[in-house]
Amino acid sequence: MPYPCSGSAFERAKSVMPGGVNSPARAFGAVGGTPLFFERGQGAFLWDIDGNQYIDYIGSWGPMILGHAHASVIAAVEEAARRGTSFGAPTEAESALAALIVAAVPSIEKVRLVNSGTEATMSAIRLARGYTDRDLIVKFAGNYHGHVDSLLVAAGSSAATLAVPDSPGVTPGVSQDTLVLPYNNPQQLADTFAAHGDKIAGVIFEPVVGNMGCVLPDPEFLLVLRELTRKHGALLICDEVMTGFRVAYGGAQSVFDIDPDITTLGKIVGGGLPVGAYAGRAEIMDHVLPAGKVFQAGTLSGNPLATAAGIAMLTELRDNPPYEQLELRGQTLASGLSAAAKSAGVPHTLARCGSMMTLFFNPNPVRDWDTAAKSNTTAYGRYFWRMIGRGVYLPCSQYEALFLSAAHSDEDIAKTIAAAQDALTDS
Ligand SMILES: *Cc1c(COP(=O)(O)O)cnc(C)c1O
């Protein structure tokens, strides 16, 4: 038993929590075996409760773009905590965080802070429906927008179909207002708008997909997406919970020149504390209560610790932007992993946008869920565990992106590539 403390911690966890975790991906279901339990993180590293050290490429699934326990974030949280952890009343820090977001993203004039990415997307689609007085929402197969009932619908249909619920507990009544289309397919989008255009409240999408592995958008797809939504009076909801402040300070919309109506944020924007946000033009956001009539509230929304962490994070990213360095190190890591796979004779595709990337165990280009789903997940699981054995903690699923942080050094990356060479060759 190589990880005895994690093993017994997991047994105890399973006796008091469903599946032993508070979010399913953490249980390692996609790679087999049992999860590691962690004690501490610093910079690019994590330490498990058995005392092993890892170079971490999950980064809390995205938020840790500056590495773990970044000094200015920790100091901001400590300082805020001494003044009290929640008031349920306005604080100036909330407008300071909102102002940082407004200044970073040109399509955003006003911001509502919530507590998670899920809350952000749930509220964004409610706003789109309230604003347009229409019911239908279009989403794309393999795009994840949190566990919102109406967005938790089956992927994989190649035609525009009324969606089937992805989970027990999501009623057909809720999911029938969601249309699922293949990503990167402008023709199907056009057909859907031709058939239902006057009933579509909004289209929600990941501008760079991170949740079926890293998948890049075709420029043509993005153009058609904006044209059709505009033409039919539907709102374009750019879900930047993962990409916001990750692929650039202005998000993927600044990289790919997208002008959405609503943007959803999370992950980095909270500096590792629970924060989400939905945001957009004032004329749209002013439909939210109490400025407008679309209800949305939160006891802990704009929480003082969370906003302090978010302000410290965004201020650091604005004043010392790590994006060029992340791009260079991202290139090095990607080409190193790719070369390692090639020399080991492993059929693969590497997809990357800045500091997020996926080594697909798949010889063909991945552009939508159907092509992603042909990846060899068994081979990924083997690679994952061999990398764990070599001190590298990768995403515990083929269908999750790997994240680099500003704390990863050239040496960490060289070690990772060497580990991958070993891990991919050793069969
Ligand atoms: C993580 C994620 C969400 C959900 O955010 P939570 O904070 O986990 O609720 C939504 N959309 C995208 C694109 C994400 O990556």
XYZ file of C-alpha atoms and ligand atoms in Angstrom:
442
model
C 0.000 0.000 0.000
C 2.043 2.998 -1.255
C -0.192 5.696 0.257
C -1.348 4.261 3.635
C -2.428 7.542 5.256
C -4.446 8.615 2.201
C -5.927 5.107 2.016
C -7.238 5.143 5.568
C -8.333 8.796 5.325
C -10.437 7.797 2.311
C -12.058 4.935 4.266
C -13.004 7.355 7.060
C -14.243 9.909 4.513
C -16.469 7.346 2.784
C -18.152 6.508 6.080
C -19.391 10.086 6.527
C -19.552 11.557 3.002
C -21.040 10.111 -0.213
C -18.135 8.570 -2.112
C -15.773 10.153 0.430
C -15.538 13.497 -1.371
C -17.335 16.804 -1.788
C -16.944 16.938 -5.576
C -16.976 13.737 -7.637
C -13.875 14.208 -9.847
C -11.700 14.159 -6.715
C -12.516 10.482 -6.094
C -10.290 9.367 -9.044
C -13.152 7.452 -10.684
C -11.780 8.295 -14.133
C -8.270 6.936 -13.467
C -8.956 4.134 -10.984
C -7.462 3.673 -7.534
C -8.170 5.834 -4.511
C -7.554 9.559 -4.104
C -4.613 11.208 -2.400
C -5.365 13.459 0.569
C -3.414 16.675 0.857
C -2.027 18.574 3.761
C -0.327 21.594 2.286
C 0.468 23.518 -0.875
C 3.192 26.044 -1.614
C 4.007 27.514 -5.009
C 3.962 24.778 -7.646
C 3.966 21.997 -5.023
C 1.530 19.920 -3.021
C 2.303 17.575 -0.124
C 0.060 14.588 0.579
C -0.627 13.278 4.083
C 1.880 10.455 3.548
C 4.589 13.098 3.164
C 5.063 12.834 -0.619
C 5.751 15.978 -2.629
C 4.247 16.617 -6.071
C 4.536 19.183 -8.832
C 0.862 20.136 -9.064
C -0.833 20.636 -12.435
C -4.417 20.763 -11.148
C -4.008 24.051 -9.288
C -7.397 23.588 -7.608
C -8.809 23.109 -11.156
C -7.660 26.551 -12.237
C -7.730 29.182 -9.487
C -4.088 28.798 -8.428
C -2.548 30.671 -11.356
C -0.021 32.258 -8.967
C 0.748 28.962 -7.239
C -0.412 27.809 -3.822
C -0.387 30.090 -0.779
C 0.733 33.179 -2.680
C 1.991 35.697 -0.110
C -0.182 38.656 -1.124
C -3.373 36.577 -1.281
C -2.698 34.981 2.105
C -1.907 38.361 3.682
C -5.135 39.867 2.292
C -7.239 36.998 3.651
C -5.579 37.133 7.087
C -6.080 40.854 7.305
C -9.739 40.607 6.239
C -10.443 37.754 8.671
C -9.401 39.884 11.632
C -12.123 42.388 10.736
C -14.868 39.755 10.670
C -15.814 37.008 8.255
C -19.286 38.076 7.066
C -21.659 40.985 7.579
C -24.499 40.370 5.095
C -24.294 44.084 4.349
C -22.417 46.133 1.725
C -18.637 46.554 1.936
C -16.379 48.729 -0.206
C -14.238 45.732 -1.140
C -17.096 44.364 -3.266
C -17.079 47.418 -5.540
C -13.279 47.295 -5.607
C -13.356 43.718 -6.939
C -16.158 44.571 -9.388
C -14.161 47.601 -10.613
C -11.101 45.416 -11.240
C -13.255 43.066 -13.345
C -14.859 45.957 -15.265
C -11.421 47.427 -16.017
C -10.090 44.063 -17.194
C -12.850 43.050 -19.610
C -14.206 45.563 -22.165
C -17.593 43.805 -22.605
C -18.288 44.163 -18.865
C -19.851 47.283 -17.320
C -21.525 45.820 -14.239
C -20.868 42.757 -12.089
C -22.889 40.645 -9.636
C -20.741 38.564 -7.281
C -21.892 35.068 -6.289
C -20.239 32.105 -4.561
C -19.343 29.666 -7.345
C -19.147 29.175 -11.081
C -22.346 27.140 -10.920
C -24.214 30.028 -9.320
C -22.824 32.360 -11.965
C -24.056 30.285 -14.936
C -27.375 29.489 -13.240
C -27.985 33.198 -12.681
C -26.752 34.160 -16.153
C -29.278 31.915 -17.891
C -32.049 33.170 -15.605
C -31.077 36.712 -16.571
C -31.001 35.825 -20.284
C -34.484 34.340 -19.990
C -35.796 37.252 -17.961
C -34.254 39.804 -20.294
C -35.492 38.219 -23.540
C -38.736 36.776 -22.176
C -37.848 33.513 -23.963
C -37.281 29.975 -22.653
C -34.717 28.070 -24.717
C -31.005 27.913 -23.894
C -28.477 26.453 -26.325
C -25.386 24.711 -24.953
C -22.672 22.588 -26.532
C -21.911 18.940 -25.911
C -18.833 18.528 -23.731
C -19.014 22.103 -22.389
C -19.459 22.146 -18.622
C -21.191 25.005 -16.877
C -21.425 23.664 -13.340
C -24.210 21.495 -11.973
C -27.132 23.748 -12.878
C -30.147 21.463 -13.501
C -30.975 22.789 -16.934
C -27.328 22.738 -18.089
C -26.681 19.225 -16.787
C -27.894 17.527 -19.906
C -26.570 14.707 -22.030
C -23.790 15.361 -24.477
C -23.125 13.403 -27.608
C -26.151 13.991 -29.742
C -25.039 14.866 -33.239
C -28.273 16.594 -34.122
C -30.082 19.420 -32.426
C -32.234 17.529 -29.996
C -34.240 18.365 -26.950
C -31.864 17.361 -24.231
C -32.161 14.333 -22.017
C -31.230 14.834 -18.325
C -27.715 13.736 -17.418
C -28.502 12.980 -13.789
C -31.340 11.429 -11.808
C -33.143 14.287 -10.112
C -33.098 16.547 -13.155
C -36.611 16.415 -14.556
C -37.355 16.262 -18.289
C -39.474 19.387 -17.670
C -36.370 21.336 -16.704
C -34.040 19.999 -19.381
C -36.493 20.284 -22.269
C -35.710 23.995 -22.506
C -32.050 23.206 -23.260
C -30.837 22.442 -26.767
C -27.507 20.600 -27.047
C -25.376 21.116 -30.157
C -21.903 19.941 -31.178
C -19.081 22.411 -30.471
C -17.312 24.025 -33.450
C -20.202 23.293 -35.817
C -21.553 26.529 -37.342
C -23.948 24.702 -39.676
C -25.911 23.018 -36.885
C -26.044 26.297 -35.036
C -27.466 27.987 -38.125
C -30.046 25.206 -38.583
C -31.093 25.498 -34.943
C -31.528 29.263 -35.157
C -33.462 28.851 -38.396
C -35.864 26.484 -36.616
C -36.109 28.034 -33.125
C -34.494 31.485 -33.391
C -37.387 33.444 -31.929
C -37.553 31.182 -28.848
C -33.859 31.142 -27.924
C -33.030 33.275 -24.873
C -29.309 32.672 -25.004
C -26.382 30.534 -26.052
C -23.873 29.566 -23.365
C -20.420 28.306 -24.351
C -16.857 27.820 -23.197
C -14.667 30.083 -25.366
C -11.805 27.614 -24.945
C -13.177 24.346 -23.653
C -11.445 22.994 -20.587
C -14.024 20.457 -19.546
C -13.637 17.825 -22.274
C -9.907 18.336 -22.124
C -8.579 21.473 -23.730
C -10.357 22.154 -27.041
C -9.834 25.321 -29.053
C -12.619 27.190 -30.850
C -12.628 27.631 -34.633
C -12.666 31.358 -35.536
C -15.524 30.665 -37.966
C -17.607 29.052 -35.202
C -17.112 32.082 -32.940
C -18.093 34.486 -35.731
C -21.281 32.609 -36.578
C -22.126 32.321 -32.880
C -22.017 36.090 -32.455
C -23.779 36.850 -35.754
C -26.688 34.492 -35.181
C -27.332 35.443 -31.561
C -27.281 39.129 -32.482
C -29.531 38.642 -35.497
C -32.123 36.666 -33.505
C -32.047 38.747 -30.332
C -30.566 35.956 -28.187
C -27.896 36.732 -25.593
C -24.400 35.329 -26.006
C -23.155 34.016 -22.656
C -19.414 33.483 -22.581
C -18.583 31.095 -19.736
C -15.123 32.227 -18.670
C -15.208 30.532 -15.259
C -12.079 28.639 -16.308
C -10.549 30.932 -18.941
C -11.132 34.293 -17.238
C -7.805 35.768 -16.053
C -6.237 32.443 -17.186
C -5.595 32.622 -20.927
C -5.165 36.406 -20.669
C -5.997 39.108 -18.128
C -9.006 40.021 -20.307
C -10.010 36.363 -20.658
C -10.483 34.277 -23.788
C -12.763 36.973 -25.187
C -9.763 39.292 -25.472
C -7.659 36.598 -27.171
C -10.327 35.493 -29.668
C -11.987 38.872 -30.106
C -15.430 37.859 -28.823
C -17.980 40.457 -27.725
C -20.428 38.587 -25.468
C -23.541 39.992 -23.799
C -22.968 38.196 -20.503
C -19.733 36.780 -19.089
C -19.540 34.294 -16.240
C -16.477 34.135 -14.021
C -15.237 32.003 -11.119
C -12.080 30.125 -10.136
C -9.218 32.689 -10.459
C -11.504 35.620 -9.640
C -11.777 34.322 -6.051
C -8.062 33.736 -5.511
C -8.849 30.224 -4.219
C -11.854 31.225 -2.126
C -15.432 30.566 -3.249
C -16.346 33.369 -5.662
C -18.205 33.494 -8.945
C -19.549 36.421 -10.920
C -21.851 37.178 -13.793
C -21.362 40.392 -15.607
C -22.069 42.329 -18.786
C -23.410 45.534 -20.212
C -25.196 47.757 -17.685
C -28.380 47.725 -19.730
C -28.572 43.927 -19.308
C -27.225 43.660 -15.744
C -29.711 46.299 -14.557
C -32.443 43.695 -15.058
C -31.123 41.969 -11.910
C -32.931 42.676 -8.605
C -33.017 45.233 -6.987
C -32.215 47.343 -10.090
C -34.579 45.148 -12.123
C -36.887 42.190 -11.619
C -34.769 39.060 -12.147
C -34.346 37.565 -8.672
C -30.956 36.459 -7.434
C -29.515 36.695 -3.929
C -26.859 35.246 -1.603
C -26.262 35.366 2.160
C -22.499 35.066 1.696
C -22.217 36.774 -1.723
C -19.433 39.364 -1.753
C -18.016 37.728 1.378
C -15.170 39.799 2.888
C -12.552 37.013 2.863
C -13.423 35.971 -0.672
C -13.396 39.503 -2.045
C -10.096 40.231 -0.292
C -8.547 37.169 -1.931
C -10.001 38.122 -5.324
C -8.731 41.696 -5.121
C -5.246 40.549 -4.133
C -5.201 37.996 -6.951
C -6.393 40.343 -9.703
C -4.164 43.179 -8.512
C -1.141 40.904 -8.651
C -2.106 39.622 -12.126
C -2.648 43.172 -13.374
C 0.557 44.634 -11.926
C 2.856 41.678 -12.561
C 1.250 39.906 -15.494
C 2.568 36.331 -15.762
C 0.960 35.659 -19.142
C 4.034 35.920 -21.373
C 5.991 33.652 -19.091
C 3.035 31.233 -18.916
C 2.864 31.170 -22.712
C 6.587 30.398 -23.040
C 6.580 27.726 -20.349
C 3.307 26.397 -21.748
C 5.034 25.974 -25.127
C 7.991 24.220 -23.509
C 5.810 21.835 -21.516
C 3.512 21.099 -24.455
C 6.295 20.377 -26.922
C 8.146 18.316 -24.296
C 5.088 16.176 -23.529
C 4.343 15.788 -27.204
C 7.932 14.740 -27.975
C 7.865 12.276 -25.075
C 4.662 10.695 -26.398
C 6.064 10.579 -29.906
C 9.322 8.898 -28.923
C 7.350 6.375 -26.845
C 5.183 5.628 -29.877
C 2.008 6.760 -28.098
C -0.690 8.025 -30.489
C -1.598 11.470 -29.204
C -2.754 15.009 -29.877
C -1.712 17.935 -27.750
C -4.090 20.891 -27.499
C -3.079 24.069 -25.675
C -4.157 27.620 -25.044
C -1.515 29.466 -23.009
C -1.233 27.776 -19.620
C -4.042 25.258 -20.114
C -3.482 22.116 -22.163
C -4.360 18.452 -22.651
C -2.326 15.512 -23.892
C -5.077 13.488 -25.555
C -4.362 9.782 -25.951
C -5.948 10.139 -29.334
C -4.195 10.344 -32.717
C -6.796 12.640 -34.289
C -7.506 16.344 -33.805
C -10.048 16.942 -31.037
C -12.633 19.581 -31.913
C -15.847 18.506 -30.224
C -17.204 15.924 -27.792
C -17.500 13.164 -30.397
C -13.816 13.379 -31.312
C -12.718 13.837 -27.678
C -14.665 10.744 -26.640
C -12.464 8.543 -28.856
C -9.476 9.080 -26.543
C -7.902 6.095 -24.810
C -8.881 6.764 -21.188
C -7.317 3.509 -19.972
C -3.936 4.621 -21.310
C -4.458 8.011 -19.669
C -5.197 6.334 -16.317
C -1.933 4.350 -16.532
C 0.018 7.493 -17.410
C -1.641 9.383 -14.540
C -0.547 6.828 -11.917
C 2.969 6.518 -13.313
C 3.283 10.280 -13.096
C 2.023 10.217 -9.480
C 4.759 7.664 -8.766
C 7.261 10.163 -10.208
C 6.027 13.110 -8.154
C 3.790 14.795 -10.728
C 0.107 15.391 -9.940
C -1.877 15.629 -13.202
C -5.624 16.098 -13.703
C -7.313 12.846 -12.663
C -9.207 12.519 -15.951
C -8.355 12.601 -19.647
C -11.193 15.101 -19.982
C -9.807 17.804 -17.687
C -7.235 20.385 -18.702
C -3.815 20.646 -17.074
C -2.945 24.049 -15.576
C 0.435 25.691 -15.294
C 0.976 28.404 -12.720
C 3.393 31.299 -12.525
C 5.140 29.350 -9.751
C 6.199 26.490 -12.056
C 9.900 26.946 -12.811
C 11.846 25.821 -15.881
C 13.304 23.132 -13.656
C 9.830 21.873 -12.631
C 8.863 21.682 -16.269
C 12.057 19.842 -17.245
C 11.439 17.326 -14.426
C 7.857 16.874 -15.603
C 8.912 16.182 -19.176
C 11.549 13.696 -18.003
C 8.922 11.981 -15.833
C 6.551 11.810 -18.799
C 9.257 10.262 -20.988
C 9.678 7.551 -18.365
C 5.989 7.118 -17.681
C 4.998 6.867 -21.330
C 7.829 4.485 -22.234
C 7.423 2.174 -19.240
C 4.710 -0.225 -20.397
C -15.523 25.044 -13.084
C -16.476 25.537 -14.103
C -17.805 25.873 -13.770
C -18.387 25.596 -12.412
O -17.786 26.326 -11.401
P -17.934 25.816 -9.868
O -17.258 26.878 -9.082
O -17.258 24.488 -9.813
O -19.384 25.722 -9.590
C -18.592 26.451 -14.734
N -18.123 26.679 -15.976
C -16.859 26.364 -16.344
C -16.388 26.673 -17.718
C -16.006 25.772 -15.420
O -14.761 25.430 -15.797
